[in-house]
Coordinates of C-alpha atoms and ligand atoms in Angstrom, one line a residue:
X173 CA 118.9 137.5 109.6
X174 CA 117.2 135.4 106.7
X175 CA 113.6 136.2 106.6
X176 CA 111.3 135.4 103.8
X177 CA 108.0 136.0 102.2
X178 CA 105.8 133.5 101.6
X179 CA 102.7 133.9 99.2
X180 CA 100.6 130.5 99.9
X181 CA 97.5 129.1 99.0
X182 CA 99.1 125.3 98.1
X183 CA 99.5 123.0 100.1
X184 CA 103.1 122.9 99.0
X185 CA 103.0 126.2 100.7
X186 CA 102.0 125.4 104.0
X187 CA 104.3 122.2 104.2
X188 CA 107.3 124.5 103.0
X189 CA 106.5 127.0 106.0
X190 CA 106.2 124.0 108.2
X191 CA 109.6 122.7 107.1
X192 CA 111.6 126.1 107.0
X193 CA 110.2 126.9 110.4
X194 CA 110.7 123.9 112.3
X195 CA 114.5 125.0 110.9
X196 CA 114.1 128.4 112.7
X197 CA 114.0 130.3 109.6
X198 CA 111.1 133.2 109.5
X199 CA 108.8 133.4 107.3
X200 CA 105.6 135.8 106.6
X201 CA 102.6 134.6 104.8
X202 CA 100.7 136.5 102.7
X203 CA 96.8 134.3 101.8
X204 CA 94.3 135.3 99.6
X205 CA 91.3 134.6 101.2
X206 CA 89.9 134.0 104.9
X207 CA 89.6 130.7 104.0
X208 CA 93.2 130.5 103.7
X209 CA 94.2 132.9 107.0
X210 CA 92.5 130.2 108.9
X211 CA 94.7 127.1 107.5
X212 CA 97.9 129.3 108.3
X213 CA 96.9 130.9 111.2
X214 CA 97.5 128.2 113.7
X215 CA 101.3 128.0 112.0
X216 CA 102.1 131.1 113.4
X217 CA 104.1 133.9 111.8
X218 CA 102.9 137.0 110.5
X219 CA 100.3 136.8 108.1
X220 CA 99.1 139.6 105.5
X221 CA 95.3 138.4 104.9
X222 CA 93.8 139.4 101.3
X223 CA 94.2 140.0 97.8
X224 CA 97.4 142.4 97.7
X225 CA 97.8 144.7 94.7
X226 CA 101.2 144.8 92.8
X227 CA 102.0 148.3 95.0
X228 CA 101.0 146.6 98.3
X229 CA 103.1 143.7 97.7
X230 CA 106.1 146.1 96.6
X231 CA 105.7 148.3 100.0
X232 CA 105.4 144.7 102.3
X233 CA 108.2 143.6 100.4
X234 CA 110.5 146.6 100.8
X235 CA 108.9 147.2 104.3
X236 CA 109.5 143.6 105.6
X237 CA 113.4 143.3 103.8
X238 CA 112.6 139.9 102.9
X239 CA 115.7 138.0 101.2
X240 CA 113.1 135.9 98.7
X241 CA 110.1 135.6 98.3
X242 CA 107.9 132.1 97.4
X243 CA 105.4 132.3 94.8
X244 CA 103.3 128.8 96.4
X245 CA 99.9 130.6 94.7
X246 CA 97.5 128.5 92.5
X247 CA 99.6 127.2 89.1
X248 CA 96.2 129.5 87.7
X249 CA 96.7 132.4 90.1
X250 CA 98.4 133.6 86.4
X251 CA 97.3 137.6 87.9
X252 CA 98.9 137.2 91.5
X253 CA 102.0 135.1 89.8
X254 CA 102.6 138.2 87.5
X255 CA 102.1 141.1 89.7
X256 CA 104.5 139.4 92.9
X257 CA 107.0 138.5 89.9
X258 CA 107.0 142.4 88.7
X259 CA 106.9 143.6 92.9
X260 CA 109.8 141.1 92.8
X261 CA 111.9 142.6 89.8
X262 CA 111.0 145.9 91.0
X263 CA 112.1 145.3 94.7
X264 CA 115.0 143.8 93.1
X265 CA 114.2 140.5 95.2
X266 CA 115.0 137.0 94.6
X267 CA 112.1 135.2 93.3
X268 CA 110.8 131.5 93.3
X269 CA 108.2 129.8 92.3
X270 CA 106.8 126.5 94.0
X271 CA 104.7 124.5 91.7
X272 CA 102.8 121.3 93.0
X273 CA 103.8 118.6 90.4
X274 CA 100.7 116.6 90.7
X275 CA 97.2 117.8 91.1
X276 CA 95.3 117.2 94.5
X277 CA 92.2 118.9 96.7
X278 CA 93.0 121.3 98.8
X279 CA 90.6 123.8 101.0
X280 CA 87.4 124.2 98.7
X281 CA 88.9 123.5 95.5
X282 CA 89.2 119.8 93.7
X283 CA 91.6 119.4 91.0
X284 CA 90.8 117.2 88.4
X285 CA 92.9 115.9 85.8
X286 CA 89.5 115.9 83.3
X287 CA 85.8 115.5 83.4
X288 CA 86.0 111.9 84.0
X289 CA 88.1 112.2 87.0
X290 CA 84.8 115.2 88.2
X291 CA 82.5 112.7 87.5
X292 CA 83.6 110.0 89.5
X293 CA 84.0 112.7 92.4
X294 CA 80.7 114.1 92.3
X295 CA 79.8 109.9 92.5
X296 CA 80.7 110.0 95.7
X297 CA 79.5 113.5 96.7
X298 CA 76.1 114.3 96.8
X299 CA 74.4 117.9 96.2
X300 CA 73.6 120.1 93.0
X301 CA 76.4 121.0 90.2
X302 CA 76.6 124.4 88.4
X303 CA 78.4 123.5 85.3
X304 CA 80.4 126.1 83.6
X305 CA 82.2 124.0 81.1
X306 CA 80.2 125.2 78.3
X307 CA 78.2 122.8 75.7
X308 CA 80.7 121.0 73.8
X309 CA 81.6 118.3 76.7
X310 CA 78.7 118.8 77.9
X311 CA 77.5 115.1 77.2
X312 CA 80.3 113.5 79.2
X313 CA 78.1 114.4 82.6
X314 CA 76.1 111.6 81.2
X315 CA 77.9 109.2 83.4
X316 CA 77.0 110.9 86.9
X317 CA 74.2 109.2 87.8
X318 CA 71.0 111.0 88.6
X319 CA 72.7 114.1 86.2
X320 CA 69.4 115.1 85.3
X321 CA 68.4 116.6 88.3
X322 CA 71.6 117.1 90.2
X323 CA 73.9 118.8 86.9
X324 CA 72.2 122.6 85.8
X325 CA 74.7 123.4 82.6
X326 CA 75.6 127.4 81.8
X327 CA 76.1 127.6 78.2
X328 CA 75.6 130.0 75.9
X329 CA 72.1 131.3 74.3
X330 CA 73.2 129.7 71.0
X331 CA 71.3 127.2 69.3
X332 CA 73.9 124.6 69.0
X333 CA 74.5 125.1 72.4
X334 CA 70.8 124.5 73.8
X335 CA 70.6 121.3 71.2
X336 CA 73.8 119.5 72.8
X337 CA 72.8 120.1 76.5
X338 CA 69.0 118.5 74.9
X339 CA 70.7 116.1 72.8
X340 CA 72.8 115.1 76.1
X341 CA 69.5 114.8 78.2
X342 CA 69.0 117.9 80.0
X343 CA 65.5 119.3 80.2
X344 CA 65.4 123.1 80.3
X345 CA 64.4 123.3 83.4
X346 CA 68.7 122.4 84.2
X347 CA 69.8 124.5 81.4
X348 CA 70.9 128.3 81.9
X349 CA 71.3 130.4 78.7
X350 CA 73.0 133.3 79.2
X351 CA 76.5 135.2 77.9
X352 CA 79.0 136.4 80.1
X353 CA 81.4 138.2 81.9
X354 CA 79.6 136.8 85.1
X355 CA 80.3 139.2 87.7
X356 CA 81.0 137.5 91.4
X357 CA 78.0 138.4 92.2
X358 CA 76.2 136.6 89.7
X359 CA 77.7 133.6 90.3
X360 CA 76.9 133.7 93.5
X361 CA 73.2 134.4 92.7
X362 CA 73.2 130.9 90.5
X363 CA 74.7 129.0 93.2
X364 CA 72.6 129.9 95.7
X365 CA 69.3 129.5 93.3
X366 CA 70.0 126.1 92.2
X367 CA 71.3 125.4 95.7
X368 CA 74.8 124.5 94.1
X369 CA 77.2 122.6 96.4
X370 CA 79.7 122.5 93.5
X371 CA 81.1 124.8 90.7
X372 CA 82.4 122.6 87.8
X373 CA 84.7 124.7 85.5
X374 CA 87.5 124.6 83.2
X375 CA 91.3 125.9 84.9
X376 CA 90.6 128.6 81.8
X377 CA 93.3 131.3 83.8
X378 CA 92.0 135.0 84.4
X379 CA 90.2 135.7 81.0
X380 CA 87.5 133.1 81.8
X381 CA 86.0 134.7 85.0
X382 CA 87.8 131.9 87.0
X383 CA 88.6 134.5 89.6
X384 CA 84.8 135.5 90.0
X385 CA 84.1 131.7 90.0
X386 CA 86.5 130.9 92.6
X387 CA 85.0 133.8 94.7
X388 CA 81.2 133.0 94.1
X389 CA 82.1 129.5 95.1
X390 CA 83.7 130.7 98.4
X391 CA 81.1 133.0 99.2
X392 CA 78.1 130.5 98.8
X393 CA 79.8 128.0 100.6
X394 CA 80.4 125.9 97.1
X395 CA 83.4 123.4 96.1
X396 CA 84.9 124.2 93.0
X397 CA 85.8 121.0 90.6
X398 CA 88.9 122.5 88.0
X399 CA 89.6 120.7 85.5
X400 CA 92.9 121.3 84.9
X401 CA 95.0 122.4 81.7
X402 CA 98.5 121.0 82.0
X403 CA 101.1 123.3 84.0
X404 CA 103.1 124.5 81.1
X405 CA 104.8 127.2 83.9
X406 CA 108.4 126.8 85.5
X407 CA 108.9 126.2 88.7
X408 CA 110.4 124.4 91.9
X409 CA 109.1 121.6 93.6
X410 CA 108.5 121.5 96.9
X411 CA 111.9 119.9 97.9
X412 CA 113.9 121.9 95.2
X413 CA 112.3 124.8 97.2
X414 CA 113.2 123.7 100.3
X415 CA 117.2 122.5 99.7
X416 CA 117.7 126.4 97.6
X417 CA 115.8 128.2 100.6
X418 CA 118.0 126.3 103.1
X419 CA 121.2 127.0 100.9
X420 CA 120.1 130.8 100.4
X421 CA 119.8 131.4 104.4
X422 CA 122.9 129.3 105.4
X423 CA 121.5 127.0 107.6
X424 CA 123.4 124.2 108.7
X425 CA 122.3 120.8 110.2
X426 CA 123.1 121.0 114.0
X427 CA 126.2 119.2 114.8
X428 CA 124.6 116.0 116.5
X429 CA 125.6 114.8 119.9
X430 CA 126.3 111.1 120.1
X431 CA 125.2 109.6 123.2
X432 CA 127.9 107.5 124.3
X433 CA 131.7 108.2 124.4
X434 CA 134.0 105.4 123.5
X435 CA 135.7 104.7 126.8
X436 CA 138.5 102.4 126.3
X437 CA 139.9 101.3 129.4
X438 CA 142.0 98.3 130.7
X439 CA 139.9 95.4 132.2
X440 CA 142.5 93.8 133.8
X441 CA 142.0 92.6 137.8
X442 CA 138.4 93.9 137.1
X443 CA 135.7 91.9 138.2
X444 CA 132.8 91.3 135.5
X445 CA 129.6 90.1 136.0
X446 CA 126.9 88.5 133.7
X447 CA 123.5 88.2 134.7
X448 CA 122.0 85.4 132.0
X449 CA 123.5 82.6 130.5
X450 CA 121.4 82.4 127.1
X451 CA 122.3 83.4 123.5
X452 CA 123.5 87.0 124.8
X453 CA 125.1 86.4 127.4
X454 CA 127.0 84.0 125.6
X455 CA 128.1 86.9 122.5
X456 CA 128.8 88.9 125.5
X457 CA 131.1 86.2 126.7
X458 CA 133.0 85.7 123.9
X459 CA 133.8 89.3 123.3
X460 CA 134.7 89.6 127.0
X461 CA 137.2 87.0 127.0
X462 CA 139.5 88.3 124.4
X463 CA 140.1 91.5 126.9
X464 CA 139.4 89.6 130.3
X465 CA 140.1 86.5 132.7
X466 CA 138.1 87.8 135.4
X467 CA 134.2 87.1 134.7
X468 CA 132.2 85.9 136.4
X469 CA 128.4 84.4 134.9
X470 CA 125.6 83.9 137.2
X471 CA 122.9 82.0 135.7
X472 CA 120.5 78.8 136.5
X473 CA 121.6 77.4 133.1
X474 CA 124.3 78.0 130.4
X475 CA 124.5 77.6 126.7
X476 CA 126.5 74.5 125.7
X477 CA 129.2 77.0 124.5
X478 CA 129.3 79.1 127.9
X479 CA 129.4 75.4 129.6
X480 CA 132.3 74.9 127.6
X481 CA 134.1 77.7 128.6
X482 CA 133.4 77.3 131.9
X483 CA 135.0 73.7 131.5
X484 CA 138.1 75.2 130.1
X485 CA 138.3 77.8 132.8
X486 CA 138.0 80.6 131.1
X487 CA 134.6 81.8 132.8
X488 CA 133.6 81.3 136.3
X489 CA 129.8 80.0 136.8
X490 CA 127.8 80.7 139.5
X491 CA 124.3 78.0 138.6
X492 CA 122.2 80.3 140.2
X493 CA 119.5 83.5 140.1
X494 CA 120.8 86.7 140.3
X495 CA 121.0 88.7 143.5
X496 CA 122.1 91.8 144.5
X497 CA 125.0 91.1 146.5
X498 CA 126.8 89.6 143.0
X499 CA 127.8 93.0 142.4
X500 CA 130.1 93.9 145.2
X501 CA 133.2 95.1 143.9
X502 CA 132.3 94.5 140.2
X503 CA 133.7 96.8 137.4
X504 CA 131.1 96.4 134.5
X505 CA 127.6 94.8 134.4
X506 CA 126.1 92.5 131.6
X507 CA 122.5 92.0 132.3
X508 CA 121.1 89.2 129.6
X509 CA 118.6 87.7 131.4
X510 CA 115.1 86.8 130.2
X511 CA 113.4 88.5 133.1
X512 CA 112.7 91.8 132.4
X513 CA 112.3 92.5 135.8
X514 CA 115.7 91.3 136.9
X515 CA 117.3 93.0 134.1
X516 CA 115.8 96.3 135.4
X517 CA 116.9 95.6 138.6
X518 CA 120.6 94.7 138.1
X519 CA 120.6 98.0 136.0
X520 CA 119.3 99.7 138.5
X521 CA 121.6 98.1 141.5
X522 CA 124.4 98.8 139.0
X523 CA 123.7 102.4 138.3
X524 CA 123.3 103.4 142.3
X525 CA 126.8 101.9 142.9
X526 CA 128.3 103.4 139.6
X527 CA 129.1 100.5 138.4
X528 CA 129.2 101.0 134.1
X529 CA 126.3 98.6 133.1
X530 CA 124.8 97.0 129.7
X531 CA 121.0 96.4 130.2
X532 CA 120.2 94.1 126.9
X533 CA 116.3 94.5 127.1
X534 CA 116.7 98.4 127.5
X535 CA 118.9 100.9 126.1
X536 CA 117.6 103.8 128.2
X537 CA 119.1 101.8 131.5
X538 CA 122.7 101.3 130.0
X539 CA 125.1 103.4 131.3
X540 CA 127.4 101.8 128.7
X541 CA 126.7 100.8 125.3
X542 CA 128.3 97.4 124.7
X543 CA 130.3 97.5 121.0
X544 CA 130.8 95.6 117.7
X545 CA 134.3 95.4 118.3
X546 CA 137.1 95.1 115.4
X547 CA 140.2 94.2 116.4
X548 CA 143.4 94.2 114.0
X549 CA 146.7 92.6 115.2
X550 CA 148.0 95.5 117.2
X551 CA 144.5 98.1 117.2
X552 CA 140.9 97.7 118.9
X553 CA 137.8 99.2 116.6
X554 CA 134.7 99.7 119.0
X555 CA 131.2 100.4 117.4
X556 CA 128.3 101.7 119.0
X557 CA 125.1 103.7 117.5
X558 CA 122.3 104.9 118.9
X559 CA 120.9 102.3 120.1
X560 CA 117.9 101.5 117.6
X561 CA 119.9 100.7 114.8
X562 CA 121.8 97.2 115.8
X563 CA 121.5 96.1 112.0
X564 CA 123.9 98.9 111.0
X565 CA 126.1 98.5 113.7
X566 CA 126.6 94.7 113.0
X567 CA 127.1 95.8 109.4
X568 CA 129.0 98.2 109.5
X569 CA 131.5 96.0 111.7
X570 CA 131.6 93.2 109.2
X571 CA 132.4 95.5 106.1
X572 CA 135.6 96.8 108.7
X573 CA 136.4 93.3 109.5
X574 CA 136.9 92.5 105.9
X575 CA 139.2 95.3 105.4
X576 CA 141.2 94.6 108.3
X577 CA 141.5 91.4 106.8
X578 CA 142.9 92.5 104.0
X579 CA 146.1 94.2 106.0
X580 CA 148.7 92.6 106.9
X581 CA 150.4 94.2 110.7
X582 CA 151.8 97.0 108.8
X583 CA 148.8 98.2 107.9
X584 CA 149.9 97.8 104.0
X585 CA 147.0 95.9 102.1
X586 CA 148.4 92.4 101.2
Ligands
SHN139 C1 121.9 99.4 123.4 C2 122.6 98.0 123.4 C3 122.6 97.6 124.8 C4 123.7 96.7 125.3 O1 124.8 97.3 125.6 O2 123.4 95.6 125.5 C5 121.7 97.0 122.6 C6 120.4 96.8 122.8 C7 119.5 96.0 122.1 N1 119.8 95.2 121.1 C8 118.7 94.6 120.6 C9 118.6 93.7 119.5 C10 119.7 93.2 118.7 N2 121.1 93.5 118.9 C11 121.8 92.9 118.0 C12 123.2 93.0 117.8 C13 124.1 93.7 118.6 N3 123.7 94.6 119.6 C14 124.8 95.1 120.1 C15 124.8 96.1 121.1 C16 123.7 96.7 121.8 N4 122.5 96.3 121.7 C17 123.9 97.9 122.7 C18 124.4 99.1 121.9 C19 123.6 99.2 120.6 C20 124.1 100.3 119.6 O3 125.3 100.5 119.6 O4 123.3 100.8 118.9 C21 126.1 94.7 119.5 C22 126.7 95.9 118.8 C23 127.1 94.1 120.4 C24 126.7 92.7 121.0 O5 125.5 92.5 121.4 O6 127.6 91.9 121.0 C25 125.6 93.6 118.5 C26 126.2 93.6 117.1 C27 127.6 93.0 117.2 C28 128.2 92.6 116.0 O7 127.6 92.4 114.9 O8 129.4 92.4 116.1 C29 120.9 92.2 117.1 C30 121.4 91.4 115.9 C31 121.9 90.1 116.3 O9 121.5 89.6 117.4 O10 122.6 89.5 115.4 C32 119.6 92.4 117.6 C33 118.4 91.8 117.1 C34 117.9 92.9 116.2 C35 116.7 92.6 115.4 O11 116.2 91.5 115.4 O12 116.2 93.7 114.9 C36 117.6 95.0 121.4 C37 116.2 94.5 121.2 C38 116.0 93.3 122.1 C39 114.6 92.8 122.1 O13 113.8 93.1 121.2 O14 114.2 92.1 123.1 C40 118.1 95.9 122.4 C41 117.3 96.6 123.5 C42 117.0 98.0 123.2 O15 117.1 98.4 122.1 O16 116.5 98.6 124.1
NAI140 N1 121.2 93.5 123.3 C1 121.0 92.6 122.3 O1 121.8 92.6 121.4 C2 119.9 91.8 122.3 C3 119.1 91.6 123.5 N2 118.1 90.8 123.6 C4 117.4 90.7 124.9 O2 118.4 90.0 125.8 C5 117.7 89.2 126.7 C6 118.3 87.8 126.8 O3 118.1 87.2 125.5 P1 118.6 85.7 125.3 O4 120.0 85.6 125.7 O5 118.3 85.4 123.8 O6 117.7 84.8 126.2 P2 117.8 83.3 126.6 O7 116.5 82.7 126.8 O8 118.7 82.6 125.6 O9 118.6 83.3 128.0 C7 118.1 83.8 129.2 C8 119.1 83.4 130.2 O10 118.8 84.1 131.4 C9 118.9 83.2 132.5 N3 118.1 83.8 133.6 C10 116.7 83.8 133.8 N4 116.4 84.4 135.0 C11 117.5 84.7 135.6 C12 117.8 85.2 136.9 N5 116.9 85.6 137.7 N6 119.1 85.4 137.2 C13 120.1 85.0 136.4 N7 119.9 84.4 135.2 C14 118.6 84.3 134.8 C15 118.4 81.9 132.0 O11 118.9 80.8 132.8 C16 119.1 81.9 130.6 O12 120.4 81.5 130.7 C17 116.2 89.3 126.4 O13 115.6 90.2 127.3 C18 116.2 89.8 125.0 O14 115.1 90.6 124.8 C19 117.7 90.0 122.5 C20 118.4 90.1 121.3 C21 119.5 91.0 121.1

C-alpha cells in the first residue's frame, strides 16, 4: 500500500491530490486553516485541520505510515516548511517539496510580483487598504486612485517615516504610528477599525509578523496583497511532483483495451453491399475490390469513378434508394449515404441480422471499423484507431506505405 501525506495550502496542492487520486493513490491532507479544510473537504480523504506542531506532525506521520510526504505549504510558510522537514528527517520519511513556479491568487491571499502589480489590483477592487509595507515605498500607492481615503499606511513613529507618508499625500487622519510585534489580535483590531478589506504587506517570512497578518486578515474577513520576494527555495513543480510520486508508488498506466479486433477473414463468394455512391462509398469501393468481385452498390447516383467501374464490371449497381430487403444474405455492410437517417437504419438492419457493418456518419453503430489498409506483395497491413482520430490513421498508413515501398518481396530493403 502507497499512501502519502499531503501538507496543502497551494493550489499546486490540491491539483496534485486531484491528480494522484483520480490514480487510486491515497492521500491525507493536513490544512492550516478552516479556510483551507473547506477547499479540500469536498476532495475527500482524510483531512488533519490546523496548525500541527513539529511533535503532532511526527506522531500523524509515524501513526499514519505514510511513504512521503508533500510539503505544497506557502513558498513563506518558512516555520511549517522547517518543522515537517525535521518531523520528516526524524520519521526517517521521504520528503518533497512542491513549489508553484509562478505567483497567482489563491483563497484570501493575492500574490504580487511588486507594488505596482497591488496597485493595479486594488484598481479594480474596491474597499479600504491597511498598508504594512512601511514608509519607504510608501509613495508608489500614489497611483491608486482615490489613495487618500481608501490607503491607511502603518509605519513607524519615526520622523522620516511620518514626513514620507506626508510628503506622499497622506493626511494623518490615514497614517498609523506605531512599533511592533503586532500581535494577531492587533491586527485584527486595525482591520476592523479602518474597515480594511485588504492587508498589503511585504512576503517578509516569519520574523515580520506575516503569520499574525495572515491570521488577522482571515479572522476580519480581509484579502491579503503579498508582495513577493523571489523563491530562492528548492523544490518540485507540480508535474516533477507528480511523475516522482507516481514512480515512488509503482503505479502503472492501465493496459488499454482497443475496441476493435483485427478480423481478417476471406471475402470470397460473400455478398457486399454499399449503401451511397458519393466520395465514400467510392474509397470504400476501391479498397473492396482489391479483396472482392462480389459487391454490390445501391445508390440513385454514382461518382464518375464508381460509374466506371461499374462499366468495367467490376461492381454491380443497383440506381436506386436503399431498402431493407438489400441486405438478405449479405456478408458486410458499407453505409455512405448522405441521409443520416438511412445510415442509421441500414446499421441498425445490419446489426439485428449480424451482419458486420461500417456506419460512416457514426462510429458508435459500426460493428466493424473499416481500415487504412497496407498491402505488400505477399502481406495485408489493416489500421484502425479509435475512431476520432482518422488523421493519424491515414498518416500513419502513408509513412507504412513508403516503407513497404522501399522492400522488395523478400522483405530486404532495395
Ligand atoms: C469509424 C470509421 C467508421 C467506418 O468504418 O466507416 C470512420 C468514421 C468517420 N470518419 C470520419 C471522417 C474522416 N475519415 C477519414 C479517413 C478514413 N476513415 C477511415 C475509417 C473510418 N472512419 C472508420 C474507422 C476509423 C478509425 O480507425 O479510427 C479510413 C481509415 C478508411 C476509409 O475510409 O477508407 C480512412 C483513412 C484511409 C487511408 O488514409 O488510407 C477522413 C480523412 C479523409 O477523408 O481523407 C475523414 C475526414 C476527417 C476530417 O476532416 O477531420 C467521420 C466524420 C464524418 C463527418 O464529419 O461527417 C466519421 C464518423 C464518426 O467518427 O462517427
Ligand atoms: N467514414 C469516413 O471516412 C467519412 C464519412 N463521412 C460521412 O459519410 C457520408 C457520405 O459522405 P460522402 O460520400 O462524401 O457523400 P456524397 O454526397 O458524396 O454521397 C452521398 C451518396 O449517397 C447516396 N444516397 C442518398 N440517399 C440514399 C439512399 N436513401 N439510399 C442509397 N443511396 C443514397 C447519393 O446518391 C450519393 O451517391 C456522410 O454522412 C459523411 O458525413 C464523411 C467523410 C469521411
Amino acid at each position: 500500500m502507497c499512501k502519502l501525506l499531503l501538507f496543502a495550502g497551494t493550489t499546486e496542492g490540491r491539483l496534485l491530490y486531484e491528480r494522484l487520486s483520480a490514480r487510486g493513490i491515497e492521500m491525507d491532507i493536513s490544512v492550516a486553516t478552516e479556510y483551507g479544510k473547506e477547499l479540500v473537504e469536498p476532495l475527500g480523504g482524510r483531512i488533519y485541520a490546523g496548525r500541527m506542531s513539529e511533535e503532532e506532525m511526527e506522531s500523524a506521520i509515524r501513526a499514519g505510515g505514510y511513504k512521503a510526504v508533500i510539503d505544497a505549504t506557502h513558498p513563506y510558510a518558512d516555520i511549517v516548511t522547517k518543522n515537517i522537514q525535521r518531523a520528516c528527517r526524524e520519521t526517517e520519511t521521504l520528503y518533497i517539496r512542491l513549489l508553484r513556479k509562478e505567483s497567482r491568487s489563491f483563497g484570501h491571499l493575492v500574490s504580487c510580483q511588486n507594488i505596482g502589480e497591488a496597485v493595479e489590483y486594488l484598481q479594480s477592487h474596491s474597499g479600504n487598504v491597511l498598508s504594512t509595507i512601511g514608509s519607504k515605498q510608501v509613495s508608489e500607492l500614489k497611483a491608486l486612485p482615490g489613495y487618500q481615503d481608501r490607503v491607511f499606511a502603518r509605519v513607524l513613529p519615526l520622523p522620516e517615516a511620518i514626513n514620507a507618508c506626508l510628503a506622499a499625500g497622506f493626511s494623518a487622519k490615514n497614517i498609523i504610528c506605531m512599533q511592533g510585534p503586532f500581535s494577531q489580535e492587533l491586527n485584527t483590531a486595525m482591520l476592523r477599525q479602518y474597515d480594511c478589506r485588504y492587508l498589503l504587506t511585504k512576503n517578509s517570512g516569519d520574523a515580520g509578523g506575516f503569520e499574525e497578518k495572515l491570521r488577522a486578515a482571515e479572522e476580519a474577513g480581509a484579502t491579503v496583497l503579498v508582495i513577493e520576494r523571489p523563491i530562492e527555495e528548492e523544490g518540485l513543480s507540480l508535474e516533477e511532483t507528480e511523475e516522482k510520486l507516481l514512480d515512488l508508488c509503482g503505479w502503472k498506466p492501465a493496459p488499454s483495451k482497443k475496441t476493435h479486433f483485427p478480423l481478417y477473414v476471406s471475402l470470397t463468394g460473400r455478398k457486399i453491399v454499399v449503401a451511397g455512391g458519393g466520395t465514400i462509398a467510392q474509397r470504400r469501393v476501391s479498397t473492396l475490390c482489391r479483396f472482392t468481385g462480389a459487391i454490390t452498390v445501391i445508390a440513385p447516383a454514382l461518382t464518375e469513378e464508381l460509374h466506371r467501374r461499374e462499366q468495367a464490371g467490376e461492381i454491380r449497381w443497383e440506381p436506386r434508394k436503399f431498402v431493407a430487403s438489400d441486405l438478405d444474405g449479405c456478408f458486410l455492410a458499407i453505409a455512405a449515404t448522405d441521409d443520416r437517417a438511412v445510415n442509421a437504419e441500414v446499421g441498425r438492419l445490419a446489426r439485428e441480422q449480424g451482419i458486420w457493418v461500417s456506419v460512416a456518419d457514426a462510429k458508435e453503430e459500426c460493428t466493424l471499423f473499416f481500415p487504412a489498409i497496407v498491402e505488400t506483395e505477399q502481406e495485408v497491413i489493416g489500421i484502425v484507431g479509435s475512431g476520432n482520430s482518422h488523421h493519424r490513421v491515414s498518416a500513419l498508413a502513408k509513412r507504412l506505405r513508403e516503407v513497404v515501398e522501399d522492400e522488395d518481396s523478400s522483405g530486404k530493403p532495395r
